[in-house]
């Protein structure tokens, strides 16, 4: 009698989201110089598409007591990058926002592609695979 093959972590995540009734999770990636556009895309995705939206919340370019010290800011930036990768991992799909792709966003796109996540761009001309 053959034994069932254990589910992969991604299969378990997909099953858990289905069990919880979570149909669509989208993560927004892009430079926070596009924070206003990112907020608009988040509203569209939540209100019109019914998606749960994950996006960057901390703009380290704006002054804030939590990252006023350069050492604190550097440590926080590294932690936020890791957390954003976790958001990508949880997401069903990725939307890249803005007409500019920096190194961090390029890295996030590559990570999402390695995971096989579908990616759309608000400005398709910046897709690193088509430039």
mmCIF file with all atom_site columns, C-alpha atoms in Angstrom, residues 5-110:
data_model
loop_
_atom_site.group_PDB
_atom_site.id
_atom_site.type_symbol
_atom_site.label_atom_id
_atom_site.label_alt_id
_atom_site.label_comp_id
_atom_site.label_asym_id
_atom_site.label_entity_id
_atom_site.label_seq_id
_atom_site.pdbx_PDB_ins_code
_atom_site.Cartn_x
_atom_site.Cartn_y
_atom_site.Cartn_z
_atom_site.occupancy
_atom_site.B_iso_or_equiv
_atom_site.pdbx_formal_charge
_atom_site.auth_seq_id
_atom_site.auth_comp_id
_atom_site.auth_asym_id
_atom_site.auth_atom_id
_atom_site.pdbx_PDB_model_num
ATOM 1   C CA . UNK A 1 5   ? 3.431   12.012 -0.585  1.00 0.00 ? 5   UNK A CA 1
ATOM 2   C CA . UNK A 1 6   ? 3.736   14.713 2.076   1.00 0.00 ? 6   UNK A CA 1
ATOM 3   C CA . UNK A 1 7   ? 2.569   18.126 0.942   1.00 0.00 ? 7   UNK A CA 1
ATOM 4   C CA . UNK A 1 8   ? 5.158   20.791 0.284   1.00 0.00 ? 8   UNK A CA 1
ATOM 5   C CA . UNK A 1 9   ? 5.156   23.911 2.431   1.00 0.00 ? 9   UNK A CA 1
ATOM 6   C CA . UNK A 1 10  ? 3.647   25.916 -0.446  1.00 0.00 ? 10  UNK A CA 1
ATOM 7   C CA . UNK A 1 11  ? 0.902   23.321 -0.924  1.00 0.00 ? 11  UNK A CA 1
ATOM 8   C CA . UNK A 1 12  ? 0.144   23.468 2.801   1.00 0.00 ? 12  UNK A CA 1
ATOM 9   C CA . UNK A 1 13  ? 0.003   27.280 2.644   1.00 0.00 ? 13  UNK A CA 1
ATOM 10  C CA . UNK A 1 14  ? -2.372  27.146 -0.328  1.00 0.00 ? 14  UNK A CA 1
ATOM 11  C CA . UNK A 1 15  ? -4.589  24.631 1.461   1.00 0.00 ? 15  UNK A CA 1
ATOM 12  C CA . UNK A 1 16  ? -4.591  26.678 4.666   1.00 0.00 ? 16  UNK A CA 1
ATOM 13  C CA . UNK A 1 17  ? -5.582  29.850 2.812   1.00 0.00 ? 17  UNK A CA 1
ATOM 14  C CA . UNK A 1 18  ? -8.406  27.938 1.094   1.00 0.00 ? 18  UNK A CA 1
ATOM 15  C CA . UNK A 1 19  ? -9.557  26.490 4.426   1.00 0.00 ? 19  UNK A CA 1
ATOM 16  C CA . UNK A 1 20  ? -9.689  30.027 5.844   1.00 0.00 ? 20  UNK A CA 1
ATOM 17  C CA . UNK A 1 21  ? -11.576 31.348 2.834   1.00 0.00 ? 21  UNK A CA 1
ATOM 18  C CA . UNK A 1 22  ? -8.679  33.535 1.738   1.00 0.00 ? 22  UNK A CA 1
ATOM 19  C CA . UNK A 1 23  ? -9.041  33.705 -2.020  1.00 0.00 ? 23  UNK A CA 1
ATOM 20  C CA . UNK A 1 24  ? -6.495  36.288 -3.113  1.00 0.00 ? 24  UNK A CA 1
ATOM 21  C CA . UNK A 1 25  ? -3.491  37.865 -1.449  1.00 0.00 ? 25  UNK A CA 1
ATOM 22  C CA . UNK A 1 26  ? -1.591  40.461 -3.426  1.00 0.00 ? 26  UNK A CA 1
ATOM 23  C CA . UNK A 1 27  ? 1.687   42.098 -2.441  1.00 0.00 ? 27  UNK A CA 1
ATOM 24  C CA . UNK A 1 28  ? 2.679   45.488 -3.789  1.00 0.00 ? 28  UNK A CA 1
ATOM 25  C CA . UNK A 1 29  ? 6.321   46.093 -4.571  1.00 0.00 ? 29  UNK A CA 1
ATOM 26  C CA . UNK A 1 30  ? 8.063   49.256 -5.680  1.00 0.00 ? 30  UNK A CA 1
ATOM 27  C CA . UNK A 1 31  ? 9.871   52.334 -4.571  1.00 0.00 ? 31  UNK A CA 1
ATOM 28  C CA . UNK A 1 32  ? 8.165   54.238 -1.790  1.00 0.00 ? 32  UNK A CA 1
ATOM 29  C CA . UNK A 1 33  ? 8.537   57.361 -3.909  1.00 0.00 ? 33  UNK A CA 1
ATOM 30  C CA . UNK A 1 34  ? 5.323   55.922 -5.377  1.00 0.00 ? 34  UNK A CA 1
ATOM 31  C CA . UNK A 1 35  ? 3.595   55.646 -1.980  1.00 0.00 ? 35  UNK A CA 1
ATOM 32  C CA . UNK A 1 36  ? 0.525   57.567 -3.197  1.00 0.00 ? 36  UNK A CA 1
ATOM 33  C CA . UNK A 1 37  ? 0.139   55.329 -6.261  1.00 0.00 ? 37  UNK A CA 1
ATOM 34  C CA . UNK A 1 38  ? 0.733   52.270 -4.068  1.00 0.00 ? 38  UNK A CA 1
ATOM 35  C CA . UNK A 1 39  ? -2.085  53.403 -1.759  1.00 0.00 ? 39  UNK A CA 1
ATOM 36  C CA . UNK A 1 40  ? -4.403  53.864 -4.762  1.00 0.00 ? 40  UNK A CA 1
ATOM 37  C CA . UNK A 1 41  ? -3.570  50.414 -6.149  1.00 0.00 ? 41  UNK A CA 1
ATOM 38  C CA . UNK A 1 42  ? -4.191  48.941 -2.683  1.00 0.00 ? 42  UNK A CA 1
ATOM 39  C CA . UNK A 1 43  ? -7.655  50.531 -2.555  1.00 0.00 ? 43  UNK A CA 1
ATOM 40  C CA . UNK A 1 44  ? -8.469  49.260 -6.059  1.00 0.00 ? 44  UNK A CA 1
ATOM 41  C CA . UNK A 1 45  ? -7.322  45.735 -5.206  1.00 0.00 ? 45  UNK A CA 1
ATOM 42  C CA . UNK A 1 46  ? -9.194  45.614 -1.908  1.00 0.00 ? 46  UNK A CA 1
ATOM 43  C CA . UNK A 1 47  ? -12.398 47.346 -2.994  1.00 0.00 ? 47  UNK A CA 1
ATOM 44  C CA . UNK A 1 48  ? -12.732 46.153 -6.569  1.00 0.00 ? 48  UNK A CA 1
ATOM 45  C CA . UNK A 1 49  ? -10.874 42.827 -6.683  1.00 0.00 ? 49  UNK A CA 1
ATOM 46  C CA . UNK A 1 50  ? -11.583 41.712 -3.112  1.00 0.00 ? 50  UNK A CA 1
ATOM 47  C CA . UNK A 1 51  ? -7.921  40.958 -2.464  1.00 0.00 ? 51  UNK A CA 1
ATOM 48  C CA . UNK A 1 52  ? -6.052  41.162 0.804   1.00 0.00 ? 52  UNK A CA 1
ATOM 49  C CA . UNK A 1 53  ? -3.235  43.624 0.153   1.00 0.00 ? 53  UNK A CA 1
ATOM 50  C CA . UNK A 1 54  ? 0.235   43.501 1.679   1.00 0.00 ? 54  UNK A CA 1
ATOM 51  C CA . UNK A 1 55  ? 2.572   46.415 1.041   1.00 0.00 ? 55  UNK A CA 1
ATOM 52  C CA . UNK A 1 56  ? 5.495   48.286 2.565   1.00 0.00 ? 56  UNK A CA 1
ATOM 53  C CA . UNK A 1 57  ? 4.433   50.365 5.545   1.00 0.00 ? 57  UNK A CA 1
ATOM 54  C CA . UNK A 1 58  ? 7.649   52.063 6.705   1.00 0.00 ? 58  UNK A CA 1
ATOM 55  C CA . UNK A 1 59  ? 9.127   54.742 4.481   1.00 0.00 ? 59  UNK A CA 1
ATOM 56  C CA . UNK A 1 60  ? 12.656  55.082 5.799   1.00 0.00 ? 60  UNK A CA 1
ATOM 57  C CA . UNK A 1 61  ? 13.180  58.172 3.645   1.00 0.00 ? 61  UNK A CA 1
ATOM 58  C CA . UNK A 1 62  ? 10.737  60.111 5.845   1.00 0.00 ? 62  UNK A CA 1
ATOM 59  C CA . UNK A 1 63  ? 11.882  61.198 9.303   1.00 0.00 ? 63  UNK A CA 1
ATOM 60  C CA . UNK A 1 64  ? 10.675  59.072 12.205  1.00 0.00 ? 64  UNK A CA 1
ATOM 61  C CA . UNK A 1 65  ? 12.023  58.486 15.731  1.00 0.00 ? 65  UNK A CA 1
ATOM 62  C CA . UNK A 1 66  ? 12.230  54.709 15.167  1.00 0.00 ? 66  UNK A CA 1
ATOM 63  C CA . UNK A 1 67  ? 14.895  55.114 12.490  1.00 0.00 ? 67  UNK A CA 1
ATOM 64  C CA . UNK A 1 68  ? 16.462  58.453 13.375  1.00 0.00 ? 68  UNK A CA 1
ATOM 65  C CA . UNK A 1 69  ? 19.710  56.729 14.405  1.00 0.00 ? 69  UNK A CA 1
ATOM 66  C CA . UNK A 1 70  ? 21.621  55.529 11.293  1.00 0.00 ? 70  UNK A CA 1
ATOM 67  C CA . UNK A 1 71  ? 22.515  52.195 12.909  1.00 0.00 ? 71  UNK A CA 1
ATOM 68  C CA . UNK A 1 72  ? 18.862  51.611 13.825  1.00 0.00 ? 72  UNK A CA 1
ATOM 69  C CA . UNK A 1 73  ? 17.805  52.569 10.296  1.00 0.00 ? 73  UNK A CA 1
ATOM 70  C CA . UNK A 1 74  ? 20.282  50.113 8.735   1.00 0.00 ? 74  UNK A CA 1
ATOM 71  C CA . UNK A 1 75  ? 19.131  47.233 10.947  1.00 0.00 ? 75  UNK A CA 1
ATOM 72  C CA . UNK A 1 76  ? 15.484  48.091 10.322  1.00 0.00 ? 76  UNK A CA 1
ATOM 73  C CA . UNK A 1 77  ? 16.010  48.255 6.546   1.00 0.00 ? 77  UNK A CA 1
ATOM 74  C CA . UNK A 1 78  ? 17.460  44.744 6.551   1.00 0.00 ? 78  UNK A CA 1
ATOM 75  C CA . UNK A 1 79  ? 14.592  43.419 8.685   1.00 0.00 ? 79  UNK A CA 1
ATOM 76  C CA . UNK A 1 80  ? 11.964  45.116 6.496   1.00 0.00 ? 80  UNK A CA 1
ATOM 77  C CA . UNK A 1 81  ? 13.518  43.626 3.349   1.00 0.00 ? 81  UNK A CA 1
ATOM 78  C CA . UNK A 1 82  ? 13.273  40.172 4.904   1.00 0.00 ? 82  UNK A CA 1
ATOM 79  C CA . UNK A 1 83  ? 9.682   40.807 5.971   1.00 0.00 ? 83  UNK A CA 1
ATOM 80  C CA . UNK A 1 84  ? 8.802   41.948 2.450   1.00 0.00 ? 84  UNK A CA 1
ATOM 81  C CA . UNK A 1 85  ? 10.144  38.659 1.084   1.00 0.00 ? 85  UNK A CA 1
ATOM 82  C CA . UNK A 1 86  ? 7.838   36.907 3.550   1.00 0.00 ? 86  UNK A CA 1
ATOM 83  C CA . UNK A 1 87  ? 4.923   38.951 2.184   1.00 0.00 ? 87  UNK A CA 1
ATOM 84  C CA . UNK A 1 88  ? 5.855   37.847 -1.338  1.00 0.00 ? 88  UNK A CA 1
ATOM 85  C CA . UNK A 1 89  ? 5.952   34.257 -0.138  1.00 0.00 ? 89  UNK A CA 1
ATOM 86  C CA . UNK A 1 90  ? 2.428   34.554 1.309   1.00 0.00 ? 90  UNK A CA 1
ATOM 87  C CA . UNK A 1 91  ? 0.989   36.291 -1.751  1.00 0.00 ? 91  UNK A CA 1
ATOM 88  C CA . UNK A 1 92  ? -0.855  34.692 -4.640  1.00 0.00 ? 92  UNK A CA 1
ATOM 89  C CA . UNK A 1 93  ? 0.383   37.431 -6.947  1.00 0.00 ? 93  UNK A CA 1
ATOM 90  C CA . UNK A 1 94  ? 2.574   40.525 -7.088  1.00 0.00 ? 94  UNK A CA 1
ATOM 91  C CA . UNK A 1 95  ? 1.934   43.994 -8.472  1.00 0.00 ? 95  UNK A CA 1
ATOM 92  C CA . UNK A 1 96  ? 4.961   46.200 -9.114  1.00 0.00 ? 96  UNK A CA 1
ATOM 93  C CA . UNK A 1 97  ? 4.001   49.855 -8.756  1.00 0.00 ? 97  UNK A CA 1
ATOM 94  C CA . UNK A 1 98  ? 5.650   52.810 -10.466 1.00 0.00 ? 98  UNK A CA 1
ATOM 95  C CA . UNK A 1 99  ? 7.715   53.671 -13.496 1.00 0.00 ? 99  UNK A CA 1
ATOM 96  C CA . UNK A 1 100 ? 11.096  53.093 -11.859 1.00 0.00 ? 100 UNK A CA 1
ATOM 97  C CA . UNK A 1 101 ? 12.715  49.855 -10.658 1.00 0.00 ? 101 UNK A CA 1
ATOM 98  C CA . UNK A 1 102 ? 15.577  50.170 -8.185  1.00 0.00 ? 102 UNK A CA 1
ATOM 99  C CA . UNK A 1 103 ? 17.852  47.453 -6.848  1.00 0.00 ? 103 UNK A CA 1
ATOM 100 C CA . UNK A 1 104 ? 15.517  46.440 -3.994  1.00 0.00 ? 104 UNK A CA 1
ATOM 101 C CA . UNK A 1 105 ? 12.485  46.144 -6.244  1.00 0.00 ? 105 UNK A CA 1
ATOM 102 C CA . UNK A 1 106 ? 14.534  44.289 -8.865  1.00 0.00 ? 106 UNK A CA 1
ATOM 103 C CA . UNK A 1 107 ? 15.549  41.815 -6.149  1.00 0.00 ? 107 UNK A CA 1
ATOM 104 C CA . UNK A 1 108 ? 11.909  41.408 -5.051  1.00 0.00 ? 108 UNK A CA 1
ATOM 105 C CA . UNK A 1 109 ? 10.836  40.744 -8.657  1.00 0.00 ? 109 UNK A CA 1
ATOM 106 C CA . UNK A 1 110 ? 13.545  38.102 -9.042  1.00 0.00 ? 110 UNK A CA 1
#
